[in-house]
Coordinates of N, CA and C and ligand atoms in Angstrom, one line a residue:
M1189 N -2.0 30.7 -10.0 CA -2.8 29.9 -9.0 C -2.4 30.2 -7.6
D1190 N -3.4 30.3 -6.8 CA -3.2 30.7 -5.3 C -3.1 29.4 -4.5
F1191 N -1.9 29.2 -3.9 CA -1.7 28.0 -3.1 C -2.0 28.3 -1.6
G1192 N -2.5 29.4 -1.3 CA -2.8 29.8 0.1 C -4.0 29.0 0.7
F1193 N -4.1 29.0 2.0 CA -5.2 28.3 2.6 C -6.4 29.2 2.7
T1194 N -7.6 28.7 2.3 CA -8.8 29.5 2.4 C -9.4 29.4 3.8
D1195 N -10.4 30.1 4.1 CA -11.1 30.0 5.4 C -11.6 28.6 5.6
A1196 N -12.1 28.0 4.5 CA -12.6 26.7 4.7 C -11.5 25.7 5.0
D1197 N -10.3 25.9 4.4 CA -9.2 25.1 4.8 C -8.8 25.2 6.2
E1198 N -8.8 26.5 6.7 CA -8.4 26.7 8.1 C -9.4 26.1 9.0
G1199 N -10.7 26.1 8.6 CA -11.7 25.4 9.4 C -11.5 23.9 9.5
F1200 N -11.1 23.4 8.3 CA -10.8 21.9 8.2 C -9.6 21.7 9.1
R1201 N -8.5 22.5 9.0 CA -7.3 22.4 9.9 C -7.7 22.3 11.4
A1202 N -8.6 23.2 11.7 CA -9.0 23.3 13.2 C -9.7 22.0 13.6
D1203 N -10.5 21.4 12.7 CA -11.2 20.1 13.0 C -10.1 19.0 13.1
V1204 N -9.1 19.0 12.2 CA -8.1 18.0 12.2 C -7.3 18.1 13.5
R1205 N -6.9 19.3 13.9 CA -6.1 19.5 15.1 C -6.9 19.1 16.3
A1206 N -8.2 19.4 16.4 CA -9.0 19.1 17.5 C -9.1 17.5 17.6
W1207 N -9.3 16.9 16.5 CA -9.5 15.4 16.5 C -8.2 14.7 16.9
L1208 N -7.1 15.2 16.3 CA -5.8 14.6 16.7 C -5.4 14.8 18.1
S1209 N -5.7 16.0 18.6 CA -5.3 16.2 20.0 C -6.2 15.4 21.0
E1210 N -7.4 15.1 20.5 CA -8.2 14.2 21.4 C -7.8 12.8 21.3
H1211 N -7.4 12.3 20.1 CA -7.3 10.9 19.9 C -5.9 10.3 19.8
A1212 N -4.9 11.2 19.4 CA -3.6 10.7 19.1 C -2.8 10.5 20.4
E1213 N -2.2 9.3 20.5 CA -1.3 9.0 21.6 C 0.0 8.3 21.0
A1214 N 1.1 8.9 21.4 CA 2.4 8.2 20.9 C 2.4 6.8 21.5
G1215 N 2.9 5.9 20.6 CA 3.1 4.5 21.1 C 1.9 3.7 21.0
E1216 N 0.8 4.2 20.5 CA -0.4 3.4 20.4 C -0.2 2.3 19.4
D1217 N -0.8 1.2 19.6 CA -0.8 0.1 18.6 C -1.1 0.6 17.2
R1218 N -0.3 0.3 16.3 CA -0.5 0.9 15.0 C -1.7 0.4 14.2
R1219 N -2.0 -0.8 14.4 CA -3.2 -1.3 13.7 C -4.5 -0.7 14.3
S1220 N -4.5 -0.6 15.6 CA -5.7 0.0 16.2 C -5.8 1.5 15.8
W1221 N -4.7 2.1 15.7 CA -4.6 3.5 15.3 C -5.2 3.7 13.9
E1222 N -4.8 2.8 13.0 CA -5.3 2.9 11.6 C -6.8 2.7 11.6
R1223 N -7.3 1.8 12.4 CA -8.8 1.7 12.5 C -9.5 2.9 13.0
A1224 N -8.8 3.6 14.0 CA -9.4 4.8 14.5 C -9.4 5.9 13.5
L1225 N -8.3 6.0 12.7 CA -8.3 7.0 11.6 C -9.4 6.7 10.6
G1226 N -9.5 5.4 10.3 CA -10.5 4.9 9.3 C -12.0 5.2 9.8
K1227 N -12.2 5.0 11.1 CA -13.6 5.2 11.6 C -14.0 6.6 11.5
A1228 N -13.0 7.5 11.7 CA -13.3 9.0 11.6 C -13.2 9.5 10.1
G1229 N -12.9 8.6 9.2 CA -13.0 9.0 7.8 C -11.7 9.7 7.3
W1230 N -10.6 9.6 8.0 CA -9.4 10.4 7.6 C -8.6 9.6 6.6
I1231 N -8.9 8.4 6.2 CA -8.1 7.7 5.3 C -8.7 7.8 3.9
G1232 N -7.9 8.3 2.9 CA -8.4 8.4 1.5 C -8.8 9.8 1.2
L1233 N -8.3 10.8 1.9 CA -8.6 12.2 1.7 C -8.3 12.6 0.2
G1234 N -7.2 12.0 -0.3 CA -6.7 12.4 -1.6 C -7.2 11.6 -2.8
W1235 N -8.1 10.6 -2.5 CA -8.6 9.8 -3.6 C -9.5 10.6 -4.5
P1236 N -9.4 10.3 -5.8 CA -10.2 11.1 -6.7 C -11.7 10.6 -6.7
E1237 N -12.1 9.6 -5.9 CA -13.5 9.2 -5.8 C -13.7 9.0 -4.3
D1238 N -15.0 9.2 -3.9 CA -15.4 8.9 -2.5 C -16.4 7.8 -2.6
G1239 N -17.1 7.5 -1.4 CA -18.1 6.5 -1.4 C -17.5 5.2 -0.9
Y1240 N -16.3 5.2 -0.4 CA -15.7 3.9 0.1 C -15.5 4.0 1.6
G1241 N -16.1 5.1 2.2 CA -15.9 5.3 3.7 C -14.9 6.4 3.9
N1242 N -14.3 6.9 2.8 CA -13.3 8.0 2.9 C -14.1 9.4 2.7
R1243 N -13.5 10.4 3.3 CA -14.0 11.7 2.9 C -13.0 12.4 1.9
R1244 N -13.5 13.3 1.1 CA -12.6 13.9 0.1 C -12.0 15.2 0.7
G1245 N -10.8 15.5 0.4 CA -10.2 16.7 0.8 C -9.5 17.4 -0.4
T1246 N -9.6 18.7 -0.4 CA -8.9 19.4 -1.5 C -7.4 19.2 -1.3
L1247 N -6.6 19.6 -2.3 CA -5.2 19.5 -2.2 C -4.7 20.3 -1.0
T1248 N -5.2 21.5 -0.8 CA -4.7 22.3 0.3 C -5.1 21.7 1.7
Q1249 N -6.3 21.0 1.7 CA -6.7 20.3 2.9 C -5.8 19.1 3.2
Q1250 N -5.4 18.5 2.1 CA -4.5 17.3 2.3 C -3.2 17.8 2.9
V1251 N -2.7 19.0 2.5 CA -1.5 19.6 3.0 C -1.7 19.9 4.5
A1252 N -2.9 20.5 4.8 CA -3.2 20.9 6.2 C -3.2 19.6 7.1
W1253 N -3.8 18.5 6.5 CA -3.9 17.3 7.2 C -2.4 16.8 7.6
A1254 N -1.6 16.8 6.5 CA -0.2 16.3 6.7 C 0.6 17.2 7.7
E1255 N 0.4 18.5 7.6 CA 1.1 19.4 8.6 C 0.6 19.1 10.0
E1256 N -0.7 19.0 10.2 CA -1.2 18.8 11.6 C -0.8 17.4 12.1
Y1257 N -0.8 16.4 11.2 CA -0.4 15.1 11.6 C 1.1 15.1 12.1
A1258 N 1.9 15.8 11.3 CA 3.4 15.8 11.7 C 3.6 16.5 13.0
R1259 N 2.7 17.5 13.3 CA 2.8 18.3 14.6 C 2.3 17.5 15.8
S1260 N 1.5 16.5 15.5 CA 0.8 15.8 16.6 C 1.7 14.7 17.2
S1261 N 1.2 14.0 18.2 CA 1.9 12.9 18.7 C 1.4 11.6 18.2
A1262 N 0.8 11.6 17.0 CA 0.2 10.4 16.5 C 1.4 9.4 16.0
P1263 N 1.1 8.1 16.1 CA 2.2 7.2 15.7 C 2.4 7.2 14.2
P1264 N 3.6 6.7 13.7 CA 3.8 6.7 12.3 C 2.7 5.8 11.6
R1265 N 2.3 6.2 10.4 CA 1.3 5.4 9.7 C 1.8 4.1 9.2
S1266 N 0.9 3.1 9.2 CA 1.2 1.8 8.6 C 0.3 1.5 7.5
G1267 N -0.7 2.4 7.3 CA -1.7 2.1 6.2 C -1.5 3.0 5.0
H1268 N -0.4 3.7 5.0 CA -0.2 4.7 3.9 C 0.1 4.0 2.5
I1269 N 0.7 2.8 2.6 CA 1.0 2.1 1.3 C -0.3 1.7 0.6
G1270 N -1.2 1.2 1.3 CA -2.5 0.9 0.7 C -3.2 2.2 0.3
E1271 N -3.2 3.2 1.2 CA -3.9 4.4 1.0 C -3.4 5.2 -0.2
N1272 N -2.1 5.3 -0.3 CA -1.5 6.3 -1.2 C -0.9 5.6 -2.5
L1273 N -0.6 4.3 -2.4 CA 0.0 3.6 -3.6 C -1.1 2.7 -4.3
L1274 N -1.6 1.8 -3.5 CA -2.6 0.9 -4.1 C -3.9 1.5 -4.5
A1275 N -4.5 2.2 -3.6 CA -5.9 2.7 -3.8 C -6.0 3.6 -5.1
P1276 N -5.1 4.6 -5.3 CA -5.2 5.3 -6.5 C -5.0 4.5 -7.8
T1277 N -4.2 3.4 -7.7 CA -4.0 2.5 -8.8 C -5.3 1.8 -9.1
L1278 N -6.0 1.3 -8.0 CA -7.3 0.6 -8.2 C -8.3 1.5 -8.8
I1279 N -8.4 2.8 -8.3 CA -9.4 3.7 -8.8 C -9.1 3.9 -10.3
A1280 N -7.9 4.0 -10.7 CA -7.6 4.3 -12.1 C -7.7 3.0 -13.0
H1281 N -7.3 1.9 -12.5 CA -7.2 0.7 -13.4 C -7.9 -0.6 -12.9
G1282 N -8.5 -0.5 -11.7 CA -9.2 -1.7 -11.1 C -10.6 -1.9 -11.7
T1283 N -11.1 -3.1 -11.6 CA -12.5 -3.4 -11.9 C -13.4 -2.9 -10.8
D1284 N -14.7 -2.7 -11.1 CA -15.6 -2.3 -10.0 C -15.5 -3.3 -8.9
A1285 N -15.4 -4.6 -9.2 CA -15.4 -5.6 -8.1 C -14.1 -5.5 -7.3
Q1286 N -13.0 -5.2 -7.9 CA -11.7 -4.9 -7.1 C -11.9 -3.7 -6.3
K1287 N -12.5 -2.7 -6.8 CA -12.6 -1.4 -6.0 C -13.5 -1.7 -4.8
S1288 N -14.6 -2.4 -5.1 CA -15.5 -2.6 -3.9 C -15.0 -3.6 -2.9
R1289 N -14.2 -4.5 -3.4 CA -13.6 -5.5 -2.5 C -12.5 -4.8 -1.6
F1290 N -11.6 -4.0 -2.2 CA -10.4 -3.6 -1.4 C -10.5 -2.2 -0.9
L1291 N -11.2 -1.2 -1.6 CA -11.1 0.2 -1.1 C -11.7 0.4 0.3
P1292 N -12.9 -0.2 0.5 CA -13.5 0.1 1.9 C -12.6 -0.4 3.0
A1293 N -12.0 -1.6 2.8 CA -11.1 -2.1 3.8 C -9.9 -1.3 4.1
I1294 N -9.4 -0.6 3.0 CA -8.3 0.3 3.2 C -8.8 1.6 3.9
A1295 N -9.9 2.1 3.5 CA -10.4 3.3 4.1 C -10.8 3.1 5.6
A1296 N -11.1 1.8 5.9 CA -11.5 1.5 7.3 C -10.2 1.2 8.2
G1297 N -9.1 1.2 7.5 CA -7.9 0.8 8.3 C -7.8 -0.7 8.7
D1298 N -8.7 -1.5 8.0 CA -8.8 -2.9 8.4 C -7.7 -3.8 7.7
E1299 N -7.3 -3.4 6.5 CA -6.4 -4.2 5.7 C -5.1 -3.4 5.4
L1300 N -4.0 -3.9 5.7 CA -2.7 -3.1 5.5 C -2.0 -3.8 4.3
W1301 N -1.3 -3.0 3.5 CA -0.7 -3.4 2.3 C 0.8 -3.2 2.3
C1302 N 1.5 -4.0 1.5 CA 2.9 -3.7 1.2 C 3.1 -3.8 -0.3
Q1303 N 4.3 -3.2 -0.7 CA 4.6 -3.1 -2.2 C 5.7 -4.0 -2.6
G1304 N 5.4 -5.0 -3.4 CA 6.3 -6.0 -3.9 C 6.8 -5.7 -5.3
Y1305 N 7.7 -4.7 -5.4 CA 8.3 -4.4 -6.7 C 9.8 -4.8 -6.7
S1306 N 10.6 -4.2 -5.9 CA 12.1 -4.4 -5.9 C 12.5 -5.8 -5.7
E1307 N 13.5 -6.3 -6.4 CA 14.1 -7.6 -6.2 C 15.6 -7.4 -6.1
P1308 N 16.3 -8.4 -5.7 CA 17.8 -8.3 -5.6 C 18.4 -7.9 -7.0
G1309 N 17.8 -8.2 -8.1 CA 18.3 -7.8 -9.4 C 17.5 -6.8 -10.1
A1310 N 16.5 -6.2 -9.4 CA 15.6 -5.3 -10.1 C 15.2 -4.2 -9.1
G1311 N 15.9 -3.1 -9.2 CA 15.7 -2.0 -8.3 C 15.2 -0.8 -9.1
S1312 N 16.1 0.1 -9.4 CA 15.7 1.3 -10.3 C 15.2 0.8 -11.6
D1313 N 15.8 -0.3 -12.1 CA 15.4 -0.9 -13.4 C 14.4 -2.1 -13.1
L1314 N 13.1 -1.7 -13.0 CA 12.1 -2.7 -12.6 C 11.9 -3.7 -13.8
A1315 N 12.3 -3.4 -15.0 CA 12.1 -4.3 -16.1 C 12.9 -5.6 -15.9
G1316 N 13.8 -5.6 -14.8 CA 14.6 -6.8 -14.5 C 13.8 -7.8 -13.6
V1317 N 12.5 -7.5 -13.3 CA 11.8 -8.4 -12.4 C 11.8 -9.9 -12.9
R1318 N 12.1 -10.8 -12.0 CA 12.2 -12.2 -12.3 C 11.1 -13.0 -11.7
T1319 N 10.5 -12.5 -10.6 CA 9.4 -13.2 -9.9 C 8.3 -13.6 -11.0
S1320 N 7.9 -14.8 -10.9 CA 6.9 -15.3 -11.9 C 5.6 -15.6 -11.3
A1321 N 4.5 -15.5 -12.2 CA 3.2 -15.8 -11.8 C 2.6 -16.7 -12.9
V1322 N 2.4 -18.0 -12.5 CA 2.0 -19.0 -13.5 C 0.6 -19.4 -13.3
R1323 N -0.2 -19.5 -14.3 CA -1.6 -20.0 -14.1 C -1.6 -21.5 -13.8
D1324 N -2.4 -21.9 -12.9 CA -2.3 -23.2 -12.3 C -3.7 -23.6 -11.8
G1325 N -4.2 -24.7 -12.4 CA -5.5 -25.2 -11.9 C -6.7 -24.6 -12.7
G1326 N -7.8 -25.3 -12.6 CA -9.0 -25.0 -13.4 C -9.6 -23.7 -13.1
D1327 N -9.4 -23.1 -12.0 CA -10.1 -21.8 -11.6 C -9.3 -20.6 -12.1
G1328 N -8.2 -20.8 -12.9 CA -7.5 -19.7 -13.5 C -6.6 -19.0 -12.5
S1329 N -6.5 -19.5 -11.3 CA -5.6 -18.8 -10.3 C -4.2 -18.9 -10.7
Y1330 N -3.3 -18.1 -10.0 CA -1.9 -18.1 -10.3 C -1.1 -18.6 -9.1
R1331 N 0.1 -19.1 -9.4 CA 1.1 -19.4 -8.4 C 2.3 -18.5 -8.5
V1332 N 2.6 -17.7 -7.5 CA 3.7 -16.7 -7.6 C 4.9 -17.3 -6.9
T1333 N 6.0 -17.2 -7.6 CA 7.3 -17.7 -7.1 C 8.4 -16.7 -7.4
G1334 N 9.2 -16.3 -6.3 CA 10.3 -15.4 -6.5 C 10.6 -14.7 -5.2
Q1335 N 11.6 -13.7 -5.3 CA 12.0 -13.0 -4.1 C 11.8 -11.5 -4.3
K1336 N 11.3 -10.8 -3.3 CA 11.2 -9.4 -3.3 C 12.1 -8.9 -2.2
I1337 N 12.5 -7.6 -2.2 CA 13.4 -7.1 -1.2 C 13.0 -5.6 -0.9
W1338 N 13.4 -5.1 0.2 CA 13.1 -3.8 0.7 C 11.6 -3.6 0.9
T1339 N 10.9 -4.6 1.1 CA 9.4 -4.5 1.2 C 9.0 -3.9 2.5
S1340 N 8.8 -2.6 2.5 CA 8.4 -1.9 3.7 C 7.2 -2.5 4.4
L1341 N 7.2 -2.7 5.7 CA 6.1 -3.1 6.5 C 5.4 -4.4 6.0
A1342 N 6.2 -5.2 5.3 CA 5.6 -6.6 4.9 C 5.3 -7.4 6.1
H1343 N 6.0 -7.1 7.2 CA 5.7 -7.9 8.5 C 4.4 -7.5 9.1
E1344 N 3.8 -6.4 8.7 CA 2.5 -6.0 9.3 C 1.4 -6.2 8.3
A1345 N 1.8 -6.4 7.0 CA 0.8 -6.3 6.0 C -0.1 -7.6 5.8
D1346 N -1.3 -7.4 5.4 CA -2.3 -8.5 5.1 C -2.2 -8.9 3.6
W1347 N -1.8 -7.9 2.8 CA -1.8 -8.1 1.3 C -0.5 -7.4 0.8
C1348 N -0.1 -7.9 -0.4 CA 1.1 -7.3 -1.1 C 0.7 -7.2 -2.6
F1349 N 0.9 -6.0 -3.1 CA 0.7 -5.9 -4.6 C 2.1 -6.1 -5.2
V1350 N 2.1 -7.1 -6.1 CA 3.3 -7.7 -6.6 C 3.4 -7.5 -8.1
L1351 N 4.6 -7.1 -8.5 CA 4.9 -7.1 -10.0 C 5.6 -8.4 -10.3
A1352 N 5.0 -9.2 -11.2 CA 5.5 -10.5 -11.6 C 5.4 -10.7 -13.1
R1353 N 6.2 -11.6 -13.5 CA 6.2 -12.0 -15.0 C 5.2 -13.1 -15.2
T1354 N 4.1 -12.8 -16.0 CA 3.1 -13.8 -16.3 C 3.3 -14.4 -17.6
E1355 N 4.2 -13.9 -18.4 CA 4.4 -14.5 -19.7 C 5.8 -15.2 -19.7
V1356 N 5.8 -16.5 -19.8 CA 7.1 -17.2 -19.8 C 8.0 -16.8 -20.9
G1357 N 9.2 -16.5 -20.6 CA 10.2 -16.1 -21.6 C 10.1 -14.7 -22.0
S1358 N 9.2 -13.9 -21.4 CA 9.1 -12.5 -21.8 C 10.3 -11.7 -21.3
R1359 N 10.6 -10.6 -21.9 CA 11.8 -9.8 -21.6 C 11.4 -8.4 -21.2
R1360 N 12.3 -7.8 -20.4 CA 12.2 -6.4 -20.0 C 10.7 -6.1 -19.5
H1361 N 10.2 -5.0 -20.0 CA 8.9 -4.5 -19.5 C 7.7 -5.2 -20.1
R1362 N 7.9 -6.1 -21.0 CA 6.8 -6.9 -21.6 C 6.5 -8.1 -20.7
G1363 N 5.2 -8.5 -20.6 CA 4.9 -9.7 -19.9 C 4.8 -9.6 -18.4
L1364 N 4.8 -8.4 -17.9 CA 4.7 -8.2 -16.5 C 3.2 -7.9 -16.1
S1365 N 2.8 -8.4 -14.9 CA 1.5 -8.1 -14.5 C 1.5 -7.7 -13.0
F1366 N 0.4 -7.1 -12.6 CA 0.3 -6.5 -11.2 C -0.8 -7.3 -10.5
L1367 N -0.3 -8.1 -9.5 CA -1.2 -9.0 -8.8 C -1.4 -8.7 -7.3
L1368 N -2.5 -9.0 -6.8 CA -2.9 -8.8 -5.4 C -2.7 -10.1 -4.6
V1369 N -1.7 -10.2 -3.8 CA -1.3 -11.4 -3.1 C -1.6 -11.4 -1.6
P1370 N -2.4 -12.3 -1.1 CA -2.7 -12.4 0.3 C -1.4 -12.9 1.0
M1371 N -1.0 -12.2 2.1 CA 0.3 -12.6 2.8 C 0.1 -13.8 3.7
D1372 N -1.1 -14.1 4.2 CA -1.3 -15.1 5.1 C -1.4 -16.5 4.4
Q1373 N -0.2 -17.0 3.9 CA -0.2 -18.2 3.2 C 1.0 -19.0 3.7
P1374 N 0.9 -19.6 4.9 CA 2.0 -20.3 5.5 C 2.7 -21.3 4.6
G1375 N 4.0 -21.2 4.5 CA 4.7 -22.2 3.7 C 4.9 -21.6 2.3
C1376 N 4.1 -20.7 1.9 CA 4.1 -20.1 0.5 C 4.6 -18.7 0.5
V1377 N 4.4 -18.0 1.6 CA 4.9 -16.6 1.8 C 5.7 -16.5 3.1
E1378 N 7.0 -16.1 2.9 CA 7.8 -16.0 4.1 C 8.4 -14.6 4.1
V1379 N 8.3 -13.9 5.3 CA 8.8 -12.5 5.5 C 10.0 -12.6 6.4
R1380 N 11.1 -12.1 5.9 CA 12.4 -12.1 6.7 C 12.8 -10.6 6.9
P1381 N 12.7 -10.1 8.1 CA 13.0 -8.7 8.4 C 14.5 -8.4 8.1
I1382 N 14.8 -7.2 7.6 CA 16.2 -6.7 7.4 C 16.5 -5.8 8.5
R1383 N 17.5 -6.2 9.3 CA 17.8 -5.4 10.5 C 18.6 -4.1 10.0
Q1384 N 18.2 -3.0 10.4 CA 18.8 -1.7 10.0 C 19.9 -1.3 11.1
L1385 N 20.7 -0.3 10.7 CA 21.7 0.1 11.6 C 21.1 0.6 12.9
T1386 N 19.9 1.1 12.8 CA 19.2 1.7 14.0 C 18.8 0.5 15.0
G1387 N 18.9 -0.7 14.5 CA 18.4 -1.8 15.3 C 17.0 -2.2 15.0
T1388 N 16.3 -1.3 14.3 CA 14.9 -1.6 14.0 C 14.8 -2.3 12.6
S1389 N 13.6 -2.8 12.3 CA 13.4 -3.5 11.0 C 12.1 -3.0 10.4
E1390 N 12.3 -2.1 9.4 CA 11.1 -1.6 8.7 C 11.0 -2.3 7.4
F1391 N 12.1 -2.7 6.8 CA 12.1 -3.4 5.5 C 12.2 -4.9 5.7
N1392 N 11.9 -5.6 4.6 CA 11.9 -7.1 4.7 C 12.4 -7.6 3.3
E1393 N 12.8 -8.9 3.4 CA 12.8 -9.7 2.2 C 11.5 -10.5 2.2
V1394 N 10.9 -10.7 1.1 CA 9.7 -11.5 1.0 C 9.9 -12.6 0.0
F1395 N 9.7 -13.9 0.4 CA 9.9 -15.0 -0.5 C 8.6 -15.6 -0.8
F1396 N 8.3 -15.7 -2.1 CA 7.0 -16.4 -2.5 C 7.4 -17.7 -3.1
D1397 N 6.7 -18.8 -2.6 CA 7.0 -20.1 -3.1 C 5.7 -20.8 -3.5
G1398 N 5.2 -20.5 -4.7 CA 3.9 -21.0 -5.1 C 2.7 -20.3 -4.4
A1399 N 2.9 -19.1 -4.0 CA 1.8 -18.4 -3.4 C 0.6 -18.2 -4.3
R1400 N -0.6 -18.5 -3.8 CA -1.8 -18.5 -4.6 C -2.4 -17.1 -4.8
V1401 N -2.8 -16.7 -6.0 CA -3.5 -15.5 -6.3 C -4.7 -15.8 -7.1
R1402 N -5.8 -15.3 -6.7 CA -7.1 -15.5 -7.4 C -7.1 -14.9 -8.8
A1403 N -7.7 -15.5 -9.8 CA -7.7 -15.0 -11.2 C -8.2 -13.5 -11.2
E1404 N -9.2 -13.2 -10.4 CA -9.8 -11.9 -10.5 C -9.0 -10.8 -9.7
H1405 N -7.8 -11.2 -9.2 CA -7.0 -10.3 -8.5 C -5.8 -9.8 -9.3
V1406 N -5.9 -9.8 -10.6 CA -4.9 -9.2 -11.5 C -5.5 -7.8 -11.8
V1407 N -4.7 -6.8 -11.6 CA -5.2 -5.4 -11.9 C -4.7 -5.0 -13.3
G1408 N -5.7 -4.5 -14.1 CA -5.3 -4.0 -15.4 C -5.1 -5.0 -16.4
G1409 N -5.4 -6.3 -16.1 CA -5.2 -7.4 -17.1 C -3.8 -7.8 -17.1
E1410 N -3.6 -9.0 -17.7 CA -2.2 -9.5 -17.9 C -1.4 -8.7 -18.8
G1411 N -0.1 -8.6 -18.5 CA 0.8 -7.9 -19.4 C 0.8 -6.4 -19.4
Ligands
FAD1008 C1 12.6 4.2 2.4 C2 12.5 3.1 1.3 C3 11.4 2.3 1.3 C4 11.3 1.3 0.2 N1 10.2 0.5 0.2 C5 10.1 -0.3 -0.8 C6 8.9 -1.2 -0.9 O1 8.0 -1.1 0.0 N2 8.8 -2.0 -1.9 C7 9.7 -2.1 -2.9 O2 9.5 -2.8 -3.9 N3 10.8 -1.3 -2.9 C8 11.0 -0.5 -1.8 N4 12.2 0.3 -1.7 C9 13.3 0.0 -2.7 C10 13.5 1.1 -3.7 O3 12.5 1.3 -4.5 C11 14.8 0.6 -4.3 O4 15.8 1.1 -3.5 C12 14.9 1.1 -5.7 O5 14.1 0.3 -6.5 C13 16.4 1.1 -6.1 O6 16.9 -0.2 -6.2 P1 18.3 -0.6 -5.6 O7 18.4 -0.1 -4.1 O8 18.5 -2.0 -5.8 O9 19.4 0.3 -6.3 P2 19.9 0.1 -7.8 O10 18.8 0.0 -8.8 O11 20.9 -1.0 -7.8 O12 20.7 1.5 -8.0 C14 21.9 1.7 -7.4 C15 22.5 2.9 -8.0 O13 22.8 2.7 -9.4 C16 22.1 3.7 -10.2 N5 21.6 3.1 -11.4 C17 20.7 2.0 -11.5 N6 20.5 1.7 -12.8 C18 21.2 2.5 -13.6 C19 21.4 2.7 -15.0 N7 20.7 1.9 -15.8 N8 22.2 3.7 -15.4 C20 22.8 4.5 -14.5 N9 22.7 4.4 -13.2 C21 21.9 3.4 -12.7 C22 21.0 4.3 -9.4 O14 20.7 5.6 -9.7 C23 21.7 4.2 -8.0 O15 22.5 5.3 -7.8 C24 12.3 1.2 -0.7 C25 13.4 2.1 -0.7 C26 13.5 3.0 0.3 C27 14.8 3.9 0.4

């Protein structure tokens, strides 16, 4: 297999470089920057489907994009968790309604995501997850309760994809589900930044106390 760049890749690279040199400014507000990337169609290059406002890029074009991005003065990404972790999961396991609700907003840079997996007692061994999601009310929605930790960019995120136990009394990897939780739930979702040695805070603790999740926002079904 030839991993070299083709002429088409080099043309793509030249377009990326020109766009970044015209638009990227160090220190730009990260949310506005995500929207600028989205408007130009740069979010979702690696998704296996298009039609969500993203353009498709071959593997070598994705490499060219990453190289040019690193060389530019563009700010660090804050939309990469939605773009690279959630979106491919939804494309593989989401319903059509979930894909059409969430993917265009990720591709547009309008909605930022964080990943709620790790807990104080569940790191490398995710089967130790204790956060629970209990069905509550006639509409089939869930209430999520528990603590996550090391949640990168939770303080900027609009949504969190959370691994939680939906089956009471289940053990290990059984009875876990993947839920899409809105972060803007005052009193039910609290984000506490973890101060790093550098003085900055990129990670957080996230506390869920009866946070509401709509029934249709479970990905891949319960369990
Ligand atoms: C840059 C960065 C960003 C992150 N962002 C997120 C995020 O956004 N969301 C999120 O959910 N998490 C995030 N994490 C957390 C990361 O996924 C956890 O660090 C990871 O789950 C490991 O958990 P832990 O730190 O508790 O270590 P532990 O799981 O406690 O592991 C500590 C050590 O024990 C070893 N160990 C663990 N279990 C065993 C075993 N059974 N047998 C032998 N050795 C073992 C490990 O190899 C390791 O050396 C992030 C981490 C980093 C570094």
